[in-house]
Amino acid sequence: MDTSIILQMVVSGAFMGLVYALIAYGFQLTFATSKSINFGQGELVMLSAFFSLTLLNLGLPYWLMVPGGLLFGAALGLVVERAGVRLALEQKSEGWILLTIILGLLGFSAAENIWGRDDRPFPTPISADALHVFGINITPLEISVAIGVFLVMGAVELFKRKTLMGKAFEAVSADRDAAELMGISATRTIMLSYGLSGMVAAMAGILISPITTVGPTMASALILKAFAVAVVAGLDSGFGVVLIGIFLGALESLTSFYLGSGWREAPGLVLLILALAVRPNGVFGKSTMRKV
Amino acid sequence: MLIVDNLHAGYGNSEVLMGASLQVKQGSVVALIGANGAGKTTTMRAISGMIRPTRGAVMLDGQPVQGHGAARIARLGLAHSPEGRKVFGPLSVEDNLLLGAFNHLPRFFGFRAKAEIELERVYELFPRLRERKGQAAGTLSGGEQQMLAIGRALMAKPKVILLDEPSMGLAPVIVQEVFNTIRRLKEAGITLLLVEQFAKSALEVADYAYVMEHGNIAVEGTPAELNQNQRVLAAYLG
């Protein structure tokens, strides 16, 4: 067996895994403030990718399309918060689970009707011609995925640590009632987290689409894996999702190489089951102690 | 400064507060004492908007605030240091303090410099917090967390501070320290509504006091008057 092939598989898979990590990171953002996540996040990725593609087709240059796509994603995140999550949280119900799934299904139908069912290529100015590094092929496109993922996550982490608004974000996740007593509006902070989460999801769509193409079905494939990464890594470790994302991406690519591409989805699901059985708080998750 | 009139509130269908009324004059320390379950904490929560009163009025500096959310009431100048302290455990001591001043500070950058004077004041009052300013608040001892909770309330430069059970779960020596702090706040002219289990110590610092029983004010008066009241003496000060 050729080790360079294995290495090649691991590296290419790892880049895909970073995108799962980015989507999982979006889950963490909203979970932190509201203990809720958008189960339609995959559709949000897909819709933002389609919207960005439309911007490109309208003649907008790639680098202007990116902020446009991100804004669209943030706006969709706000819609999910207003139309789904807030309604449920106001009644202290878990209805957000069903509501966000329904909003996702609506988004799926909308995409099929507006953009059709076919997968479409997503043009990019970044080259897909391989560079040879230590005997493996890496494309600038793959490198751009890594740069994009770390830029977005880095920016959000900087925001959380260096700005007062970001600290308020952390305060709401630590103790919502106490944050309200400081004059911090939990509702607005949750809105902000959904906006950021939508933006992060849109970035994932823009980064991955040139590699995978854009189509309505990309949503379900992405969400399951992002979900697996989030559960395995825990819903509070940004560092964890990156590691687990890379691990899952690599594992997936090895599985589809050795067992056939039909088994591609298997590692994510197996990991998910294992994680739920063995460490429900995630490998990197703090074990939460409930104080009385 | 703070007027509570005929306040009713509760949780779900059970009414805990049944028409409590009290007043806190500017610059005074008012104690709210009573047995467990009498409704002291519920009174605090209904005043600060953590729960919505079902009936009655809360006037802050002449302005009705009942029915507003907690964040809005906080912006209007009321700082509630809740039961159990509720510091933000994962955040540093200094971040906790800065968040106390959230309403006065720029939301994004330059907030640290803007908060300098207030921070200095709190660090002077609680030198221990300065020593631990980089430490996660959750790693502080109970007494230190109480200092942080009071400091965080002061950072807001509020018109009134509600202080709920500051001595809860603390060693006797630390309780004494907490009461010394309250005395210093009083000397600094801070308006304070204090809920306490340690009725005796509370009456020593208070200008006026209310005794709660079954969701209502049963007795009120100056500490000297309450110390003469046989019923209060027997039930709370014995």
XYZ file of C-alpha atoms in Angstrom:
530
model
C 0.000 0.000 0.000
C 1.326 3.376 -0.955
C 1.673 5.717 1.977
C 1.607 8.764 -0.271
C -1.901 7.819 -1.414
C -3.026 7.534 2.186
C -1.442 10.859 2.972
C -3.111 12.385 -0.076
C -6.499 11.103 1.071
C -5.952 12.389 4.593
C -4.948 15.848 3.405
C -7.764 16.293 0.885
C -10.269 15.001 3.424
C -8.932 17.335 6.071
C -9.763 20.394 3.956
C -13.359 19.194 3.599
C -13.394 18.547 7.320
C -12.554 22.176 8.010
C -15.828 23.141 6.346
C -17.744 20.734 8.609
C -15.917 22.352 11.497
C -17.005 25.808 10.367
C -20.672 24.784 10.215
C -20.350 23.074 13.604
C -18.847 26.282 14.952
C -22.048 28.026 13.842
C -24.001 25.586 16.015
C -21.806 26.460 18.970
C -22.455 30.187 18.564
C -26.210 29.925 18.947
C -26.048 27.131 21.511
C -23.892 29.341 23.719
C -26.457 32.120 23.980
C -29.770 30.322 23.670
C -29.148 26.578 24.192
C -30.743 26.124 20.795
C -29.400 25.345 17.339
C -30.764 25.672 13.835
C -31.514 22.206 12.493
C -31.998 23.842 9.102
C -28.423 25.105 9.077
C -27.583 22.883 6.063
C -30.307 24.581 4.037
C -28.958 27.919 5.193
C -25.537 26.964 3.786
C -27.147 25.853 0.531
C -29.381 28.920 0.108
C -26.465 31.257 0.782
C -24.374 29.372 -1.782
C -27.134 29.646 -4.397
C -27.591 33.327 -3.622
C -23.847 33.915 -3.978
C -23.864 32.031 -7.279
C -26.670 34.290 -8.489
C -24.624 37.338 -7.504
C -21.735 35.973 -9.596
C -24.068 35.284 -12.539
C -25.312 38.867 -12.309
C -21.761 39.897 -13.022
C -20.571 40.793 -9.550
C -16.833 40.139 -9.107
C -15.926 37.275 -6.757
C -14.480 39.474 -4.015
C -17.611 41.632 -3.881
C -19.821 38.551 -3.939
C -18.252 37.256 -0.710
C -19.507 40.058 1.592
C -22.860 39.957 -0.225
C -23.194 36.238 0.429
C -22.176 36.644 4.062
C -24.763 39.383 4.615
C -27.414 37.180 3.039
C -26.459 34.324 5.376
C -26.601 36.635 8.402
C -30.040 37.856 7.307
C -31.288 34.272 6.956
C -29.923 33.537 10.425
C -31.981 36.434 11.779
C -35.081 35.123 10.001
C -34.603 31.703 11.612
C -34.224 33.361 15.004
C -37.317 35.512 14.632
C -39.614 33.049 12.872
C -38.559 29.910 14.700
C -36.348 30.068 17.720
C -37.740 33.103 19.529
C -41.333 31.906 19.300
C -40.375 28.692 21.051
C -37.963 30.165 23.599
C -40.518 32.761 24.690
C -42.762 29.899 25.732
C -39.838 27.986 27.209
C -40.613 25.112 24.865
C -38.357 22.886 22.797
C -40.465 23.750 19.758
C -37.435 25.378 18.123
C -36.301 21.893 17.079
C -39.335 21.325 14.889
C -39.630 24.956 13.808
C -36.060 25.132 12.534
C -36.492 21.807 10.697
C -39.647 23.187 9.071
C -37.920 26.427 8.079
C -35.147 24.302 6.555
C -37.667 22.296 4.530
C -39.248 25.539 3.347
C -35.816 26.748 2.283
C -35.232 23.487 0.467
C -38.458 23.817 -1.537
C -37.743 27.447 -2.259
C -34.305 26.548 -3.601
C -35.718 23.795 -5.844
C -38.268 26.200 -7.244
C -35.972 29.150 -7.715
C -32.751 27.481 -8.800
C -33.859 24.010 -9.907
C -32.839 20.555 -8.776
C -29.580 20.243 -10.630
C -26.153 20.638 -9.168
C -24.365 23.603 -10.645
C -20.699 24.525 -10.820
C -19.597 27.469 -8.719
C -16.973 29.533 -10.541
C -14.025 30.860 -8.597
C -10.942 32.848 -9.553
C -8.855 30.620 -7.297
C -7.010 27.926 -9.222
C -7.792 24.248 -8.838
C -4.473 23.228 -10.405
C -2.569 21.069 -8.015
C 0.698 22.107 -6.425
C 3.061 19.322 -5.421
C 4.120 19.536 -1.820
C 6.110 16.631 -0.327
C 4.682 14.245 -2.897
C 1.046 15.174 -2.380
C -1.212 17.373 -4.442
C -2.718 20.426 -2.810
C -4.750 22.924 -4.803
C -4.854 26.668 -4.063
C -8.600 26.150 -3.845
C -8.146 23.805 -0.888
C -5.751 26.232 0.732
C -8.318 28.996 0.281
C -10.807 26.855 2.225
C -8.400 26.603 5.147
C -7.636 30.327 5.059
C -11.328 31.211 4.843
C -12.289 28.947 7.735
C -9.573 30.282 10.031
C -10.234 33.902 9.030
C -13.911 33.682 9.907
C -13.425 31.732 13.125
C -10.541 34.002 14.127
C -12.635 37.100 13.503
C -15.529 35.795 15.581
C -13.206 34.724 18.420
C -11.540 38.163 18.396
C -14.956 39.771 18.562
C -15.918 37.593 21.521
C -12.719 38.230 23.464
C -11.818 41.823 22.642
C -15.088 43.742 22.403
C -17.554 44.508 25.177
C -20.376 43.188 23.015
C -18.439 39.931 22.685
C -17.980 39.711 26.444
C -21.717 40.349 26.814
C -22.199 37.410 24.463
C -20.142 35.238 26.836
C -22.027 36.642 29.814
C -25.376 35.627 28.351
C -24.062 32.127 27.758
C -22.713 31.914 31.313
C -25.816 33.226 33.074
C -28.670 34.703 31.133
C -30.560 36.143 34.113
C -27.489 37.816 35.565
C -26.644 39.288 32.156
C -30.127 40.803 31.942
C -29.533 42.416 35.341
C -26.481 44.199 33.844
C -28.759 45.714 31.212
C -27.631 43.253 28.553
C -30.596 42.246 26.434
C -30.540 38.457 26.070
C -32.958 38.671 23.140
C -30.632 40.942 21.217
C -27.624 38.829 22.069
C -29.393 35.720 20.800
C -30.271 37.611 17.594
C -26.629 38.522 17.227
C -25.577 34.907 17.696
C -28.006 33.743 15.004
C -26.785 36.475 12.659
C -23.171 35.428 13.226
C -24.069 31.771 12.874
C -25.807 32.468 9.555
C -22.779 34.402 8.359
C -20.468 31.547 9.309
C -22.735 29.091 7.462
C -22.734 31.289 4.345
C -18.940 31.353 4.447
C -18.940 27.558 4.583
C -21.177 27.484 1.500
C -19.011 29.914 -0.445
C -15.851 27.989 0.436
C -17.081 24.494 -0.308
C -19.218 25.109 -3.399
C -16.349 25.464 -5.881
C -15.183 21.991 -4.789
C -18.519 20.169 -4.474
C -20.838 22.182 -6.787
C -24.089 23.783 -5.561
C -27.385 21.917 -5.376
C -30.391 21.594 -3.071
C -29.179 18.219 -1.774
C -25.870 19.570 -0.493
C -27.735 20.645 2.643
C -28.488 17.246 4.115
C -25.022 15.834 3.470
C -23.330 18.791 5.151
C -25.587 19.124 8.145
C -25.225 15.525 9.279
C -21.464 15.737 9.303
C -21.371 19.155 10.906
C -23.726 17.787 13.518
C -21.476 14.802 14.116
C -18.494 17.125 14.539
C -20.394 19.393 16.945
C -21.593 16.505 19.086
C -18.242 14.724 19.157
C -16.296 17.911 19.900
C -18.832 19.265 22.367
C -20.949 22.347 21.923
C -18.510 24.700 23.619
C -15.053 24.107 22.177
C -14.059 26.026 19.051
C -10.659 24.336 19.116
C -12.366 20.964 19.387
C -14.513 21.348 16.273
C -11.446 22.116 14.156
C -9.621 18.990 15.339
C -12.651 16.721 15.066
C -13.601 18.276 11.723
C -10.169 17.515 10.288
C -10.300 14.003 11.767
C -13.746 13.255 10.334
C -12.863 14.702 6.923
C -9.759 12.543 6.704
C -11.553 9.433 7.953
C -14.318 9.958 5.436
C -11.992 10.299 2.539
C -10.068 7.150 3.554
C -13.320 5.226 3.976
C -14.621 6.161 0.563
C -11.259 5.241 -0.975
C -10.980 1.814 0.619
C -14.617 0.770 1.037
C -16.171 2.639 -1.867
C -17.821 6.032 -2.054
C -21.151 4.593 -0.895
C -19.672 4.331 2.611
C -18.656 7.969 2.661
C -21.377 9.017 5.119
C -20.704 6.112 7.474
C -17.821 7.456 9.613
C -19.744 10.574 10.608
C -22.751 8.554 11.702
C -20.655 6.007 13.579
C -18.790 8.790 15.356
C -22.077 10.431 16.267
C -23.448 7.242 17.799
C -20.227 6.525 19.659
C -20.043 10.054 21.005
C -23.633 10.027 22.217
C -23.089 6.670 23.887
C -19.736 7.347 25.500
C -19.319 11.099 26.000
C -22.550 13.049 25.533
C -20.792 16.292 26.475
C -18.221 15.816 23.737
C -14.547 14.966 23.825
C -13.624 18.594 24.511
C -16.853 19.574 26.218
C -16.747 20.613 29.820
C -18.834 18.338 31.899
C -21.564 20.663 32.992
C -22.369 20.589 36.651
C -25.748 21.809 37.657
C -25.660 23.934 40.752
C -28.661 23.996 42.975
C -35.983 56.976 45.245
C -37.641 53.561 45.127
C -41.306 53.161 45.927
C -43.016 49.774 45.836
C -46.777 49.880 46.144
C -49.128 46.927 46.626
C -46.882 44.542 44.696
C -48.269 41.154 43.695
C -46.125 38.521 42.017
C -45.540 34.809 41.900
C -44.457 31.844 39.854
C -47.001 30.216 37.584
C -50.258 29.958 39.470
C -48.869 30.318 42.938
C -48.881 33.852 44.231
C -45.970 34.526 46.558
C -46.226 38.280 46.994
C -49.569 39.592 48.112
C -49.520 43.341 48.154
C -46.131 44.283 49.566
C -45.375 47.998 49.857
C -42.120 49.639 50.830
C -39.996 52.720 50.275
C -36.295 53.373 50.005
C -35.283 57.020 50.360
C -32.247 58.382 48.564
C -29.023 57.716 50.448
C -30.620 55.340 52.920
C -30.063 51.672 53.645
C -33.291 49.735 54.045
C -33.362 46.164 55.300
C -35.940 43.587 54.341
C -35.969 40.737 56.823
C -38.169 37.738 57.454
C -38.265 33.969 57.528
C -37.351 31.707 54.633
C -40.127 31.661 52.073
C -41.699 34.890 53.274
C -41.202 36.421 49.817
C -38.092 38.578 50.275
C -36.267 37.318 47.182
C -39.484 37.363 45.168
C -39.911 41.021 46.126
C -36.412 41.748 44.818
C -37.040 39.822 41.627
C -40.344 41.555 40.986
C -38.764 44.984 41.536
C -35.877 44.359 39.144
C -38.025 42.766 36.450
C -36.643 39.239 36.697
C -40.260 38.237 37.121
C -43.232 40.347 36.085
C -45.434 41.615 38.873
C -49.072 40.711 38.343
C -50.333 43.805 40.144
C -48.992 46.903 41.847
C -46.465 49.590 41.061
C -42.716 50.028 41.231
C -41.497 53.621 40.946
C -37.799 54.236 40.359
C -36.874 57.891 40.774
C -40.494 58.883 40.106
C -40.804 56.729 37.010
C -43.049 53.651 36.844
C -40.976 50.612 35.831
C -43.247 47.663 36.665
C -43.766 45.364 33.693
C -40.492 46.276 32.007
C -37.873 43.616 31.362
C -34.864 43.308 33.653
C -32.432 44.731 31.072
C -34.547 47.854 30.642
C -34.953 48.442 34.377
C -31.188 48.024 34.779
C -30.648 50.712 32.141
C -32.932 53.027 34.111
C -30.559 52.866 37.087
C -31.376 49.857 39.219
C -28.655 47.329 40.004
C -29.785 44.022 41.433
C -27.115 41.803 42.925
C -29.067 38.561 42.993
C -29.284 35.758 45.489
C -26.437 33.324 44.952
C -24.219 36.118 43.534
C -24.404 34.852 39.958
C -21.002 36.044 38.785
C -20.054 35.075 35.240
C -17.878 32.086 36.150
C -15.861 31.579 32.958
C -15.110 35.296 32.545
C -12.295 37.103 34.317
C -12.919 39.224 37.397
C -12.234 42.390 35.419
C -14.554 41.349 32.579
C -17.283 40.770 35.154
C -16.766 44.305 36.453
C -16.694 45.803 32.954
C -19.979 44.075 32.135
C -21.443 45.671 35.244
C -20.911 49.009 33.505
C -22.273 47.684 30.181
C -24.830 50.490 29.845
C -22.287 53.286 30.110
C -19.553 51.870 27.896
C -18.912 51.792 24.161
C -20.023 48.407 22.839
C -16.954 47.548 20.815
C -13.591 49.180 21.466
C -12.130 51.598 23.983
C -14.424 50.419 26.780
C -11.574 49.555 29.149
C -10.236 53.131 29.128
C -13.726 54.583 29.597
C -14.282 52.417 32.666
C -10.948 53.317 34.294
C -12.298 55.593 37.041
C -15.074 53.226 38.086
C -12.729 50.235 38.039
C -10.216 52.086 40.215
C -12.976 52.883 42.718
C -14.083 49.280 42.946
C -10.488 48.012 43.213
C -9.859 50.468 46.038
C -12.927 49.216 47.853
C -11.958 45.576 47.229
C -8.164 45.285 46.861
C -8.572 41.510 46.633
C -10.381 41.916 43.317
C -7.449 43.845 41.897
C -5.101 41.010 42.847
C -7.361 38.545 41.067
C -8.512 40.654 38.153
C -7.245 38.229 35.511
C -8.611 35.149 37.242
C -11.820 33.406 36.156
C -14.590 34.558 38.493
C -15.720 30.975 39.045
C -12.433 30.158 40.793
C -12.902 32.810 43.503
C -13.967 31.908 47.034
C -17.543 32.593 48.061
C -16.592 35.768 49.907
C -14.594 37.055 46.952
C -17.467 36.275 44.609
C -19.743 38.318 46.864
C -17.292 41.234 46.692
C -17.277 40.858 42.903
C -21.079 40.818 42.762
C -21.231 44.029 44.815
C -18.436 45.584 42.742
C -20.230 44.666 39.542
C -23.388 46.379 40.812
C -21.389 49.507 41.741
C -19.865 49.655 38.244
C -23.297 50.524 36.857
C -23.348 53.762 38.906
C -26.935 52.893 39.819
C -29.517 55.009 41.595
C -30.459 52.062 43.802
C -28.748 48.757 44.579
C -30.751 45.689 45.577
C -28.558 43.322 47.548
C -30.049 39.877 48.040
C -28.602 37.706 50.840
C -24.989 38.828 50.551
C -24.049 36.672 53.546
C -25.513 33.459 52.172
C -23.209 30.479 52.598
C -20.282 32.500 53.938
C -18.134 31.856 57.004
C -18.907 34.133 59.998
C -15.648 36.091 59.580
C -16.498 36.787 55.941
C -20.061 37.744 56.837
C -18.585 40.385 59.144
C -16.482 41.632 56.240
C -19.561 41.851 54.016
C -21.372 43.952 56.606
C -18.335 46.215 56.932
C -18.529 46.729 53.181
C -22.211 47.600 53.388
C -21.366 50.128 56.088
C -18.798 51.716 53.789
C -21.296 51.860 50.932
C -23.711 53.593 53.263
C -21.064 56.154 54.242
C -20.502 56.771 50.525
C -24.182 57.681 50.195
C -25.266 54.628 48.195
C -28.996 53.886 48.251
C -29.464 50.254 49.210
C -32.239 47.738 49.707
C -30.836 44.789 51.621
C -32.379 41.354 52.064
C -30.812 39.414 54.909
C -31.182 36.296 57.020
C -28.929 37.815 59.662
C -31.610 40.182 60.881
C -29.530 41.490 63.777
C -26.596 42.541 61.624
C -28.945 43.955 59.016
C -30.675 46.141 61.590
C -27.298 47.412 62.760
C -26.555 48.964 59.357
C -30.087 49.864 58.252
C -31.851 53.220 58.585
C -35.233 51.593 58.257
C -36.509 48.031 58.045
C -39.439 45.973 56.885
C -40.347 42.544 58.231
C -41.988 40.224 55.726
C -44.403 37.438 56.576
C -46.379 35.335 54.095
C -45.857 37.600 51.116
C -46.684 40.789 52.936
C -45.071 43.427 55.110
C -46.006 42.553 58.681
C -44.078 45.173 60.612
C -42.007 48.188 59.671
C -40.019 50.803 61.495
C -36.614 52.096 62.415
C -34.189 49.531 63.873
C -34.715 51.081 67.293
C -38.491 50.583 66.993
C -38.136 46.986 65.811
C -35.767 46.232 68.653
C -38.595 47.237 71.015
C -41.197 45.134 69.229
C -41.789 41.969 71.257
C -43.066 39.955 68.323
C -40.131 40.828 66.066
C -37.699 40.256 68.893
C -39.062 36.808 69.566
C -39.312 35.698 65.962
C -36.239 37.188 64.311
C -33.859 38.748 66.766
C -33.852 36.148 69.522
